[in-house]
PDB file of C-alpha atoms in Angstrom:
ATOM      1  CA  MET A 240     129.366  93.975 110.397  1.00 59.00           C
ATOM      2  CA  ARG A 241     130.404  93.574 114.012  1.00 71.00           C
ATOM      3  CA  ILE A 242     128.129  95.333 116.500  1.00 78.00           C
ATOM      4  CA  SER A 243     129.645  96.837 119.617  1.00 83.00           C
ATOM      5  CA  SER A 244     128.425  95.954 123.090  1.00 84.00           C
ATOM      6  CA  ALA A 245     127.014  99.463 123.492  1.00 87.00           C
ATOM      7  CA  GLU A 246     125.005  99.105 120.268  1.00 90.00           C
ATOM      8  CA  ARG A 247     123.702  95.701 121.350  1.00 90.00           C
ATOM      9  CA  LYS A 248     122.537  97.228 124.610  1.00 92.00           C
ATOM     10  CA  GLN A 249     120.724 100.013 122.757  1.00 91.00           C
ATOM     11  CA  HIS A 250     118.988  97.499 120.475  1.00 92.00           C
ATOM     12  CA  LEU A 251     117.825  95.497 123.480  1.00 94.00           C
ATOM     13  CA  ILE A 252     116.687  98.608 125.335  1.00 92.00           C
ATOM     14  CA  LYS A 253     114.698  99.839 122.323  1.00 90.00           C
ATOM     15  CA  ALA A 254     113.163  96.385 121.879  1.00 92.00           C
ATOM     16  CA  THR A 255     112.152  96.394 125.541  1.00 90.00           C
ATOM     17  CA  VAL A 256     110.506  99.800 125.184  1.00 86.00           C
ATOM     18  CA  ALA A 257     108.670  98.650 122.055  1.00 87.00           C
ATOM     19  CA  LEU A 258     107.274  95.649 123.930  1.00 87.00           C
ATOM     20  CA  MET A 259     106.366  97.829 126.920  1.00 83.00           C
ATOM     21  CA  ARG A 260     104.305 100.017 124.619  1.00 79.00           C
ATOM     22  CA  ALA A 261     102.665  97.112 122.833  1.00 81.00           C
ATOM     23  CA  LYS A 262     101.994  94.660 125.671  1.00 81.00           C
ATOM     24  CA  GLY A 263     102.705  96.378 128.974  1.00 78.00           C
ATOM     25  CA  VAL A 264     105.528  96.011 131.480  1.00 78.00           C
ATOM     26  CA  GLN A 265     104.033  92.991 133.264  1.00 75.00           C
ATOM     27  CA  SER A 266     104.119  90.857 130.104  1.00 76.00           C
ATOM     28  CA  LEU A 267     107.840  91.294 129.477  1.00 82.00           C
ATOM     29  CA  ASN A 268     110.251  88.377 129.541  1.00 88.00           C
ATOM     30  CA  LEU A 269     113.824  88.123 128.331  1.00 92.00           C
ATOM     31  CA  ARG A 270     113.102  85.647 125.554  1.00 92.00           C
ATOM     32  CA  ALA A 271     110.460  87.928 124.033  1.00 92.00           C
ATOM     33  CA  ILE A 272     112.837  90.882 124.278  1.00 93.00           C
ATOM     34  CA  ALA A 273     115.627  88.923 122.586  1.00 93.00           C
ATOM     35  CA  THR A 274     113.263  87.919 119.759  1.00 92.00           C
ATOM     36  CA  GLU A 275     112.088  91.515 119.307  1.00 92.00           C
ATOM     37  CA  ALA A 276     115.710  92.695 119.114  1.00 91.00           C
ATOM     38  CA  GLY A 277     116.786  89.881 116.778  1.00 91.00           C
ATOM     39  CA  ALA A 278     119.292  88.691 119.357  1.00 91.00           C
ATOM     40  CA  SER A 279     119.954  85.504 121.284  1.00 92.00           C
ATOM     41  CA  LEU A 280     119.023  85.019 124.915  1.00 93.00           C
ATOM     42  CA  ALA A 281     122.720  84.644 125.657  1.00 93.00           C
ATOM     43  CA  THR A 282     123.314  88.136 124.262  1.00 93.00           C
ATOM     44  CA  VAL A 283     120.743  89.563 126.687  1.00 93.00           C
ATOM     45  CA  TYR A 284     122.516  87.944 129.645  1.00 92.00           C
ATOM     46  CA  TYR A 285     125.886  89.123 128.319  1.00 92.00           C
ATOM     47  CA  CYS A 286     124.722  92.760 128.118  1.00 93.00           C
ATOM     48  CA  PHE A 287     122.669  92.957 131.319  1.00 92.00           C
ATOM     49  CA  ASP A 288     123.044  91.408 134.756  1.00 89.00           C
ATOM     50  CA  SER A 289     119.358  90.568 135.087  1.00 85.00           C
ATOM     51  CA  LYS A 290     115.872  91.304 133.807  1.00 82.00           C
ATOM     52  CA  GLU A 291     115.596  94.055 136.416  1.00 78.00           C
ATOM     53  CA  ASP A 292     118.823  95.603 135.123  1.00 84.00           C
ATOM     54  CA  LEU A 293     117.507  95.632 131.561  1.00 88.00           C
ATOM     55  CA  LEU A 294     114.122  97.031 132.639  1.00 81.00           C
ATOM     56  CA  SER A 295     115.781  99.750 134.679  1.00 78.00           C
ATOM     57  CA  ASN A 296     117.834 100.828 131.662  1.00 83.00           C
ATOM     58  CA  ALA A 297     114.759 100.682 129.420  1.00 83.00           C
ATOM     59  CA  VAL A 298     112.723 102.743 131.869  1.00 76.00           C
ATOM     60  CA  GLU A 299     115.413 105.418 131.990  1.00 77.00           C
ATOM     61  CA  TYR A 300     115.553 105.494 128.180  1.00 81.00           C
ATOM     62  CA  TRP A 301     111.783 105.847 127.889  1.00 74.00           C
ATOM     63  CA  LEU A 302     111.696 108.398 130.689  1.00 69.00           C
ATOM     64  CA  ARG A 303     114.162 110.621 128.829  1.00 72.00           C
ATOM     65  CA  ARG A 304     111.958 110.336 125.746  1.00 71.00           C
ATOM     66  CA  MET A 305     108.772 111.043 127.682  1.00 63.00           C
ATOM     67  CA  VAL A 306     110.054 114.347 129.049  1.00 61.00           C
ATOM     68  CA  GLU A 307     111.484 115.623 125.758  1.00 65.00           C
ATOM     69  CA  ILE A 308     108.850 118.368 125.507  1.00 63.00           C
ATOM     70  CA  PRO A 309     109.800 121.025 122.946  1.00 57.00           C
ATOM     71  CA  ASP A 310     110.196 124.572 124.229  1.00 54.00           C
ATOM     72  CA  THR A 311     107.153 126.161 122.633  1.00 54.00           C
ATOM     73  CA  ALA A 312     107.337 129.488 124.443  1.00 50.00           C
ATOM     74  CA  LYS A 313     108.612 131.283 121.332  1.00 50.00           C
ATOM     75  CA  THR A 314     107.660 131.442 117.674  1.00 49.00           C
ATOM     76  CA  ASN A 315     109.194 133.304 114.758  1.00 47.00           C
ATOM     77  CA  LYS A 316     106.652 136.025 115.522  1.00 54.00           C
ATOM     78  CA  GLY A 317     107.809 136.467 119.099  1.00 56.00           C
ATOM     79  CA  PRO A 318     106.959 135.075 122.551  1.00 67.00           C
ATOM     80  CA  LEU A 319     103.707 133.179 123.007  1.00 77.00           C
ATOM     81  CA  GLY A 320     103.210 133.892 126.675  1.00 84.00           C
ATOM     82  CA  LEU A 321     102.115 131.456 129.355  1.00 87.00           C
ATOM     83  CA  VAL A 322      98.522 130.760 128.318  1.00 88.00           C
ATOM     84  CA  LYS A 323      99.245 130.023 124.663  1.00 88.00           C
ATOM     85  CA  THR A 324     102.314 127.988 125.599  1.00 89.00           C
ATOM     86  CA  VAL A 325     100.236 125.770 127.904  1.00 91.00           C
ATOM     87  CA  LEU A 326      97.551 125.413 125.244  1.00 91.00           C
ATOM     88  CA  ARG A 327     100.085 124.492 122.567  1.00 89.00           C
ATOM     89  CA  ILE A 328     101.587 121.766 124.757  1.00 90.00           C
ATOM     90  CA  ALA A 329      98.066 120.560 125.547  1.00 92.00           C
ATOM     91  CA  GLU A 330      97.278 120.347 121.826  1.00 92.00           C
ATOM     92  CA  GLU A 331     100.458 118.309 121.240  1.00 88.00           C
ATOM     93  CA  TYR A 332      99.531 115.996 124.107  1.00 90.00           C
ATOM     94  CA  TRP A 333      95.977 115.505 122.847  1.00 94.00           C
ATOM     95  CA  THR A 334      97.132 114.795 119.310  1.00 92.00           C
ATOM     96  CA  ASN A 335      99.507 112.122 120.614  1.00 88.00           C
ATOM     97  CA  LEU A 336      96.789 110.623 122.806  1.00 92.00           C
ATOM     98  CA  VAL A 337      94.386 110.294 119.881  1.00 94.00           C
ATOM     99  CA  ASN A 338      96.970 109.130 117.340  1.00 92.00           C
ATOM    100  CA  ASP A 339      98.971 106.800 119.591  1.00 88.00           C
ATOM    101  CA  PRO A 340      96.969 105.830 122.710  1.00 90.00           C
ATOM    102  CA  GLN A 341      99.225 102.803 123.218  1.00 84.00           C
ATOM    103  CA  ASP A 342     102.140 105.119 123.898  1.00 81.00           C
ATOM    104  CA  VAL A 343     100.192 106.963 126.594  1.00 85.00           C
ATOM    105  CA  LEU A 344      98.871 103.686 128.023  1.00 85.00           C
ATOM    106  CA  GLY A 345     102.425 102.389 128.170  1.00 81.00           C
ATOM    107  CA  GLN A 346     103.490 105.472 130.127  1.00 79.00           C
ATOM    108  CA  ILE A 347     100.676 104.952 132.632  1.00 83.00           C
ATOM    109  CA  GLU A 348     101.528 101.261 133.023  1.00 81.00           C
ATOM    110  CA  LEU A 349     105.178 102.175 133.475  1.00 77.00           C
ATOM    111  CA  VAL A 350     104.340 104.436 136.419  1.00 78.00           C
ATOM    112  CA  LEU A 351     102.051 101.807 137.976  1.00 80.00           C
ATOM    113  CA  TRP A 352     104.720  99.134 137.556  1.00 77.00           C
ATOM    114  CA  ALA A 353     107.292 101.382 139.233  1.00 75.00           C
ATOM    115  CA  VAL A 354     104.903 102.034 142.130  1.00 78.00           C
ATOM    116  CA  ARG A 355     104.268  98.299 142.637  1.00 77.00           C
ATOM    117  CA  GLN A 356     107.951  97.409 142.699  1.00 70.00           C
ATOM    118  CA  SER A 357     109.230  98.079 146.203  1.00 59.00           C
ATOM    119  CA  SER A 358     112.731  98.480 144.784  1.00 60.00           C
ATOM    120  CA  SER A 359     111.509 100.984 142.171  1.00 55.00           C
ATOM    121  CA  ASP A 360     109.339 103.349 144.222  1.00 59.00           C
ATOM    122  CA  ALA A 361     111.957 106.070 143.777  1.00 73.00           C
ATOM    123  CA  LEU A 362     111.635 105.612 140.014  1.00 70.00           C
ATOM    124  CA  ALA A 363     107.898 106.418 140.075  1.00 73.00           C
ATOM    125  CA  LYS A 364     108.654 109.579 142.016  1.00 78.00           C
ATOM    126  CA  ARG A 365     111.446 110.476 139.591  1.00 76.00           C
ATOM    127  CA  ILE A 366     109.120 110.133 136.602  1.00 76.00           C
ATOM    128  CA  TYR A 367     106.787 112.799 137.970  1.00 80.00           C
ATOM    129  CA  GLU A 368     109.621 114.977 139.208  1.00 83.00           C
ATOM    130  CA  ARG A 369     111.095 115.034 135.690  1.00 80.00           C
ATOM    131  CA  TYR A 370     107.739 115.808 134.117  1.00 82.00           C
ATOM    132  CA  MET A 371     107.091 118.654 136.537  1.00 86.00           C
ATOM    133  CA  ALA A 372     110.596 120.085 136.267  1.00 86.00           C
ATOM    134  CA  THR A 373     110.501 120.063 132.455  1.00 85.00           C
ATOM    135  CA  LEU A 374     107.065 121.646 132.220  1.00 88.00           C
ATOM    136  CA  GLY A 375     107.821 124.051 135.058  1.00 90.00           C
ATOM    137  CA  ASP A 376     110.923 125.320 133.254  1.00 89.00           C
ATOM    138  CA  ILE A 377     108.948 125.826 130.033  1.00 89.00           C
ATOM    139  CA  PHE A 378     106.172 127.693 131.855  1.00 90.00           C
ATOM    140  CA  THR A 379     108.715 129.835 133.733  1.00 90.00           C
ATOM    141  CA  ASN A 380     110.407 130.719 130.449  1.00 88.00           C
ATOM    142  CA  ALA A 381     107.049 131.548 128.851  1.00 86.00           C
ATOM    143  CA  VAL A 382     106.314 134.079 131.585  1.00 87.00           C
ATOM    144  CA  ALA A 383     109.827 135.531 131.428  1.00 87.00           C
ATOM    145  CA  VAL A 384     109.989 136.067 127.663  1.00 83.00           C
ATOM    146  CA  SER A 385     106.505 137.605 127.492  1.00 81.00           C
ATOM    147  CA  GLY A 386     106.907 139.955 130.443  1.00 81.00           C
ATOM    148  CA  GLU A 387     103.702 138.654 132.036  1.00 80.00           C
ATOM    149  CA  THR A 388     103.010 138.336 135.744  1.00 81.00           C
ATOM    150  CA  SER A 389     101.601 134.940 136.599  1.00 83.00           C
ATOM    151  CA  THR A 390      99.382 134.354 139.622  1.00 85.00           C
ATOM    152  CA  TRP A 391     100.398 130.673 139.453  1.00 85.00           C
ATOM    153  CA  ASP A 392     103.791 129.420 140.495  1.00 89.00           C
ATOM    154  CA  PRO A 393     104.989 127.707 137.278  1.00 89.00           C
ATOM    155  CA  GLN A 394     105.898 124.501 139.126  1.00 89.00           C
ATOM    156  CA  GLU A 395     102.447 124.339 140.721  1.00 92.00           C
ATOM    157  CA  LEU A 396     100.859 125.003 137.339  1.00 92.00           C
ATOM    158  CA  ALA A 397     102.906 122.105 135.947  1.00 91.00           C
ATOM    159  CA  ARG A 398     101.616 119.840 138.725  1.00 92.00           C
ATOM    160  CA  ALA A 399      98.005 120.865 138.019  1.00 93.00           C
ATOM    161  CA  PHE A 400      98.513 120.348 134.282  1.00 93.00           C
ATOM    162  CA  ILE A 401      99.896 116.837 134.791  1.00 91.00           C
ATOM    163  CA  SER A 402      97.021 115.941 137.140  1.00 93.00           C
ATOM    164  CA  LEU A 403      94.543 117.002 134.475  1.00 95.00           C
ATOM    165  CA  VAL A 404      96.416 115.124 131.740  1.00 93.00           C
ATOM    166  CA  ASP A 405      96.476 111.908 133.804  1.00 92.00           C
ATOM    167  CA  GLY A 406      92.735 111.988 134.390  1.00 94.00           C
ATOM    168  CA  ALA A 407      91.894 112.853 130.787  1.00 95.00           C
ATOM    169  CA  SER A 408      94.192 110.098 129.514  1.00 94.00           C
ATOM    170  CA  LEU A 409      92.562 107.407 131.616  1.00 94.00           C
ATOM    171  CA  GLN A 410      89.066 108.487 130.603  1.00 95.00           C
ATOM    172  CA  PHE A 411      89.958 108.544 126.919  1.00 96.00           C
ATOM    173  CA  ILE A 412      91.752 105.181 126.984  1.00 94.00           C
ATOM    174  CA  ALA A 413      88.890 103.551 128.915  1.00 94.00           C
ATOM    175  CA  ASP A 414      86.295 104.673 126.362  1.00 95.00           C
ATOM    176  CA  PRO A 415      87.819 106.328 123.282  1.00 94.00           C
ATOM    177  CA  THR A 416      84.541 106.319 121.357  1.00 94.00           C
ATOM    178  CA  ALA A 417      82.696 108.440 123.923  1.00 95.00           C
ATOM    179  CA  THR A 418      81.985 112.011 122.938  1.00 94.00           C
ATOM    180  CA  GLY A 419      83.255 115.124 124.650  1.00 96.00           C
ATOM    181  CA  HIS A 420      86.681 113.960 125.856  1.00 96.00           C
ATOM    182  CA  ARG A 421      88.578 116.795 124.205  1.00 96.00           C
ATOM    183  CA  GLU A 422      85.996 119.438 125.096  1.00 96.00           C
ATOM    184  CA  ARG A 423      86.021 118.491 128.793  1.00 96.00           C
ATOM    185  CA  PHE A 424      89.802 118.430 128.903  1.00 96.00           C
ATOM    186  CA  PHE A 425      90.222 121.882 127.400  1.00 96.00           C
ATOM    187  CA  ARG A 426      87.327 123.338 129.384  1.00 95.00           C
ATOM    188  CA  ALA A 427      88.980 122.199 132.611  1.00 94.00           C
ATOM    189  CA  LEU A 428      92.337 123.524 131.399  1.00 94.00           C
ATOM    190  CA  LEU A 429      90.792 126.906 130.618  1.00 92.00           C
ATOM    191  CA  LEU A 430      89.384 127.088 134.142  1.00 90.00           C
ATOM    192  CA  ILE A 431      92.869 126.431 135.519  1.00 89.00           C
ATOM    193  CA  LEU A 432      94.301 129.121 133.260  1.00 88.00           C
ATOM    194  CA  ALA A 433      91.514 131.682 133.784  1.00 84.00           C
ATOM    195  CA  ASP A 434      93.349 133.497 136.577  1.00 69.00           C
ATOM    196  CA  SER A 435      96.886 132.520 135.634  1.00 71.00           C
ATOM    197  CA  VAL A 436      97.996 135.773 134.029  1.00 64.00           C
ATOM    198  CA  ASP A 437      97.313 139.300 135.227  1.00 55.00           C
ATOM    199  CA  SER A 438      98.154 141.228 132.092  1.00 47.00           C
ATOM    200  CA  ASP A 439      95.319 141.896 129.662  1.00 46.00           C
ATOM    201  CA  ARG A 440      93.195 139.170 131.277  1.00 46.00           C
ATOM    202  CA  LYS A 441      89.889 139.920 129.617  1.00 42.00           C
ATOM    203  CA  GLY A 442      91.380 139.921 126.150  1.00 46.00           C
ATOM    204  CA  ARG A 443      93.136 136.641 126.813  1.00 44.00           C
ATOM    205  CA  GLU A 444      89.978 135.017 128.148  1.00 45.00           C
ATOM    206  CA  GLY A 445      88.303 135.979 124.889  1.00 48.00           C
ATOM    207  CA  GLU A 446      91.127 134.283 122.945  1.00 48.00           C
ATOM    208  CA  LEU A 447      90.852 131.176 125.092  1.00 44.00           C
ATOM    209  CA  GLY A 448      87.145 130.891 124.473  1.00 45.00           C
ATOM    210  CA  GLU A 449      87.804 130.867 120.737  1.00 49.00           C
ATOM    211  CA  GLU A 450      90.671 128.350 120.921  1.00 45.00           C
ATOM    212  CA  GLY A 451      88.875 125.862 123.228  1.00 41.00           C
TER     213      GLY A 451
END
């Protein structure tokens, strides 16, 4: 069956992302990408102007996937509120870190690669801007649907959350067999959240102590 040019591009982009996750951005070359995609080197050059063009498209594809965080502010029982929404996203993040550390490592390497490339410094900034905007919107919605009053600006809370996630990720990846990674991460998160919501604070702190 004949494959369209658009489909070929998608195959090559997905192959590039797969190699990024497995071996890191620095190890990529067009021949390896073509082999991963089951395509010829000529096909790669036909679909993309250069390696940088292919990488840029692959980065954008992965970036869209990285920020596809589900809106967890509501359940079938009603709104979760800010604290439980943050904790649910944190649980999803931690599960992914433990089950697929290569994916998280690939994301970190992607940011570092973008920072090192003078032509891609805007891309590194865009990665974090997308993360913060996505999380900030979810946190804003969590406050709105629950009727809470947050002492944190949701965008600033998103920035603090991402800072904590970055540090916890690096520590876990550097020494995954060490004890206490999860406990330290959630303890630090609970400290961030301790004064985040005015309504019924004491009761919520009790819930957080149980969940952490």
